[in-house]
Coordinates of C-alpha atoms in Angstrom, one line a residue:
X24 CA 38.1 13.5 84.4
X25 CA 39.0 17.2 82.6
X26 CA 39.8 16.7 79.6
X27 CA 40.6 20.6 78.1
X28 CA 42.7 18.7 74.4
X29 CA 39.9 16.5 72.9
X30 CA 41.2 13.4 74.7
X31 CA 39.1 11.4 76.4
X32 CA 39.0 7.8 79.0
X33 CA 36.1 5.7 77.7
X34 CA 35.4 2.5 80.2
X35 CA 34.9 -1.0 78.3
X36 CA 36.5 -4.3 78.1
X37 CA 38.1 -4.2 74.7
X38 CA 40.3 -6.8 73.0
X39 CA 41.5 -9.6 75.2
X40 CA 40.8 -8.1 78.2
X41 CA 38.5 -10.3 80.7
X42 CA 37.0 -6.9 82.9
X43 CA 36.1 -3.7 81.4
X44 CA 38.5 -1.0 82.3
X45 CA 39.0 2.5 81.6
X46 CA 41.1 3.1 78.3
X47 CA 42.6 6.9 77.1
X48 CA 41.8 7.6 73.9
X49 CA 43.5 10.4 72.1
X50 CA 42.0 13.2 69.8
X51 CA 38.3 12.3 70.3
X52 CA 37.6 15.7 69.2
X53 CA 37.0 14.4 65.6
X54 CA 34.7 11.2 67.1
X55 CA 31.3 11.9 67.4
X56 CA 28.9 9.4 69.2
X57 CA 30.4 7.0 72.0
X58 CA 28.4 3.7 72.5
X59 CA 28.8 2.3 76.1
X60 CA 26.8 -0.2 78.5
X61 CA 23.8 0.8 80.6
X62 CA 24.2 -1.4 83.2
X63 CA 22.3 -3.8 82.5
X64 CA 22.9 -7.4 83.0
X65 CA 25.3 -9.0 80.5
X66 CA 22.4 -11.6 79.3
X67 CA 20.5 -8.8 78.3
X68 CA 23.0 -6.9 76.4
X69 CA 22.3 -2.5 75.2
X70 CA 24.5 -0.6 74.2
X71 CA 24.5 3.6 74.2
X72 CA 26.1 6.3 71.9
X73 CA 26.8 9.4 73.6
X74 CA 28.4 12.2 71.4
X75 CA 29.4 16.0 73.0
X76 CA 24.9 16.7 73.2
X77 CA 23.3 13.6 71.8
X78 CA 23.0 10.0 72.7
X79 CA 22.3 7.0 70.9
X80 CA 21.3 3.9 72.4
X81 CA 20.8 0.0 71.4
X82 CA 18.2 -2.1 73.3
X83 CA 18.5 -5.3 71.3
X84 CA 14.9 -3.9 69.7
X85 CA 15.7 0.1 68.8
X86 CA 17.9 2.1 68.0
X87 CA 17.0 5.3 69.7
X88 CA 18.8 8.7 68.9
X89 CA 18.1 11.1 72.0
X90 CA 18.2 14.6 70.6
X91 CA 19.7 17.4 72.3
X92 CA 15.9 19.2 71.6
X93 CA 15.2 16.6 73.9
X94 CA 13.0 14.0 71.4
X95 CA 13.7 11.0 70.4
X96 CA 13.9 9.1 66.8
X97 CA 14.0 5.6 66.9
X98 CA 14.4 2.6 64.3
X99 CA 13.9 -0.9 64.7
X100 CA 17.0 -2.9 64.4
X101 CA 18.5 -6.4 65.5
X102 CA 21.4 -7.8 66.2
X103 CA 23.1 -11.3 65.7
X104 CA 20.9 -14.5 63.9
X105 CA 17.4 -14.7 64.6
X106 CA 16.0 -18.1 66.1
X107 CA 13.2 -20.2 65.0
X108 CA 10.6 -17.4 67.1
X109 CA 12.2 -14.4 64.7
X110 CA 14.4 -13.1 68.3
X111 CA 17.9 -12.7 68.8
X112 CA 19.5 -14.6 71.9
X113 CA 21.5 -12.2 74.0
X114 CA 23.2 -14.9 76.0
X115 CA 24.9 -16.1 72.9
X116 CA 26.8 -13.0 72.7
X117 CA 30.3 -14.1 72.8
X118 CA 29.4 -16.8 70.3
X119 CA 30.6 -15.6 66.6
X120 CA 28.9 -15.2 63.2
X121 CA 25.4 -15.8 65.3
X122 CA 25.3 -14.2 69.1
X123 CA 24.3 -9.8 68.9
X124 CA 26.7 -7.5 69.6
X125 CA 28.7 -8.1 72.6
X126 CA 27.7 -5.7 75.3
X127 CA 30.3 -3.4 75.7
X128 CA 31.2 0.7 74.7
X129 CA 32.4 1.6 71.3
X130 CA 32.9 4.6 68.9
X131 CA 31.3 6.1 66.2
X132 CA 32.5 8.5 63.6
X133 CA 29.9 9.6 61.3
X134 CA 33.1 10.7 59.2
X135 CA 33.5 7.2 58.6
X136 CA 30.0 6.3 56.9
X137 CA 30.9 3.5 54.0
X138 CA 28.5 3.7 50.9
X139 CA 27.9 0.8 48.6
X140 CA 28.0 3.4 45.5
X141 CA 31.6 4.3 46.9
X142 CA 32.9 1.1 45.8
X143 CA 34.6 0.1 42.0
X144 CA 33.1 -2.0 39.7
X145 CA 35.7 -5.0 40.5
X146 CA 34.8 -4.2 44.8
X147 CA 31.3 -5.0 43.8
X148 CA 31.3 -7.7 41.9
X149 CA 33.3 -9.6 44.6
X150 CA 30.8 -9.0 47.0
X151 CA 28.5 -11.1 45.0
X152 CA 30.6 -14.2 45.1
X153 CA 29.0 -14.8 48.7
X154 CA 26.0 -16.0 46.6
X155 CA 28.3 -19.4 45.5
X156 CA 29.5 -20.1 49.3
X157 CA 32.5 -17.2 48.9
X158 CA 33.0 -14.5 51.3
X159 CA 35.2 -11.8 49.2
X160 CA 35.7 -7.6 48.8
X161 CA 34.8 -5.3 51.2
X162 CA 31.3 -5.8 51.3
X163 CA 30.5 -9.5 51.3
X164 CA 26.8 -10.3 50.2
X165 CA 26.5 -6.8 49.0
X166 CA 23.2 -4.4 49.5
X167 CA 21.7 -7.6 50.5
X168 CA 23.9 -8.3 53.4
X169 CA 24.8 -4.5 54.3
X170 CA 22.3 -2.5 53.2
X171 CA 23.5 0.6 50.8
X172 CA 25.2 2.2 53.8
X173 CA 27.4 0.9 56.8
X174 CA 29.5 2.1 59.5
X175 CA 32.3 0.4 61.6
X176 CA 32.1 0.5 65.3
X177 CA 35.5 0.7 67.9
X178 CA 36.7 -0.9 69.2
X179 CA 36.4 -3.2 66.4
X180 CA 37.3 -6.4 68.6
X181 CA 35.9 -7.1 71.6
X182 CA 36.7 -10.4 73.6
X183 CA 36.9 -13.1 70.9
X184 CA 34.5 -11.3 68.5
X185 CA 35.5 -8.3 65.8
X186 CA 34.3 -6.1 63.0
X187 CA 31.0 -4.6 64.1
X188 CA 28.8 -2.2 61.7
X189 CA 25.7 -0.6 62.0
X190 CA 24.0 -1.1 58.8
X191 CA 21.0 -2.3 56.9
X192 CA 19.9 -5.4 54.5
X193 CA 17.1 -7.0 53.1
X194 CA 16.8 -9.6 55.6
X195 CA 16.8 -9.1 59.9
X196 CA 19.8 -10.8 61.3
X197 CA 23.4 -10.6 61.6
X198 CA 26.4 -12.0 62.6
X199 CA 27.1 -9.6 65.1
X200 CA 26.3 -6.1 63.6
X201 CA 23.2 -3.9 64.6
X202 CA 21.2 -4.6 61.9
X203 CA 18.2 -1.6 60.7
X204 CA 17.1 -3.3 57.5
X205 CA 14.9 -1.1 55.7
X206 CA 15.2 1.9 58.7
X207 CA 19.1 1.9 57.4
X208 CA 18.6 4.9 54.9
X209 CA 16.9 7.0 57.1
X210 CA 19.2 6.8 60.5
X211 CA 22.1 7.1 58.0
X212 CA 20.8 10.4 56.9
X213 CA 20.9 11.7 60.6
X214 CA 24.1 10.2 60.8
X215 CA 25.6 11.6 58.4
X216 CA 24.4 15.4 59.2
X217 CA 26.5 15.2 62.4

């Protein structure tokens, strides 16, 4: 495709949609990495960022960032609950709140970086009422959960699962998200010098 405006087709299978097809998205000028499949069966799902000169990519292990130098940085990361051997379960991916992310492409704007300092006093507290079984504010669970940094992924529903991050936490796992734990600071730092 040309595409001399900033708008750009991006092939996925996005909301309800049973095949992945190619979708138009407009303005991409001001989106920086794209996230897509690497064709790779479905049971084993990775995902890939590509930006204008960089890549990032998601084996189910690491989270690789392929420089335009021509290196690599990685971090360790996960995604979706962790089984009895301490390893997700790709072929649960369509099952919510415990399967990885759903292999498919999304967006990411580094523009859009959320920061647990960011948030009121009132937004923070909420997110602490996960502790007594209630899942309330913007960042349920807090630090704990998300780490101190998150960002959303799009398109933010895919099949019959939604809201995806890349963030960190004290504790592998997630219910969906790609989860760096303790690497979260550091990727978020590149991130957010794009």
């Amino acid at each position: 495709f040309i595409d001399p405006d900033g708008q750009e087709w991006y092939y996925y299978r996005g909301g309800r949609e049973k095949k992945a097809r190619w979708h138009f998205i407009k303005n991409t000028a001001s989106v920086s990495p794209f996230i897509g499949t690497t064709g790779l069966p479905v049971s084993l799902p990775q995902i890939t960022v590509k930006g204008k000169v960089e890549a990032l990519s998601f084996d189910g292990n690491m989270l690789s960032w392929h420089r335009k130098e021509g290196d690599t940085k990685e971090w360790r990361a996960v995604s979706g609950r962790l089984d009895e051997t301490g390893k997700t379960q790709p072929q649960l991916q369509w099952k919510k709140d415990e399967g990885p992310i759903p292999e498919s492409r999304y967006l990411v704007n580094p523009r859009e970086i959320q920061n647990w300092a960011d948030l009121s006093l009132l937004q923070k507290g909420a997110a602490y009422l996960r502790a007594i079984g209630i899942k309330a504010g913007p960042w349920p669970g807090g630090p704990p959960a998300w780490g101190e940094h998150r960002v959303p992924l799009y398109p933010s529903k895919v099949g019959n699962r939604s809201n995806f991050f890349i963030h960190g936490g004290s504790f592998p796992g997630s219910s969906g998200c790609i989860d760096l734990t303790n690497m979260a600071n550091d990727f978020f730092q590149h991130l957010g010098n794009q």
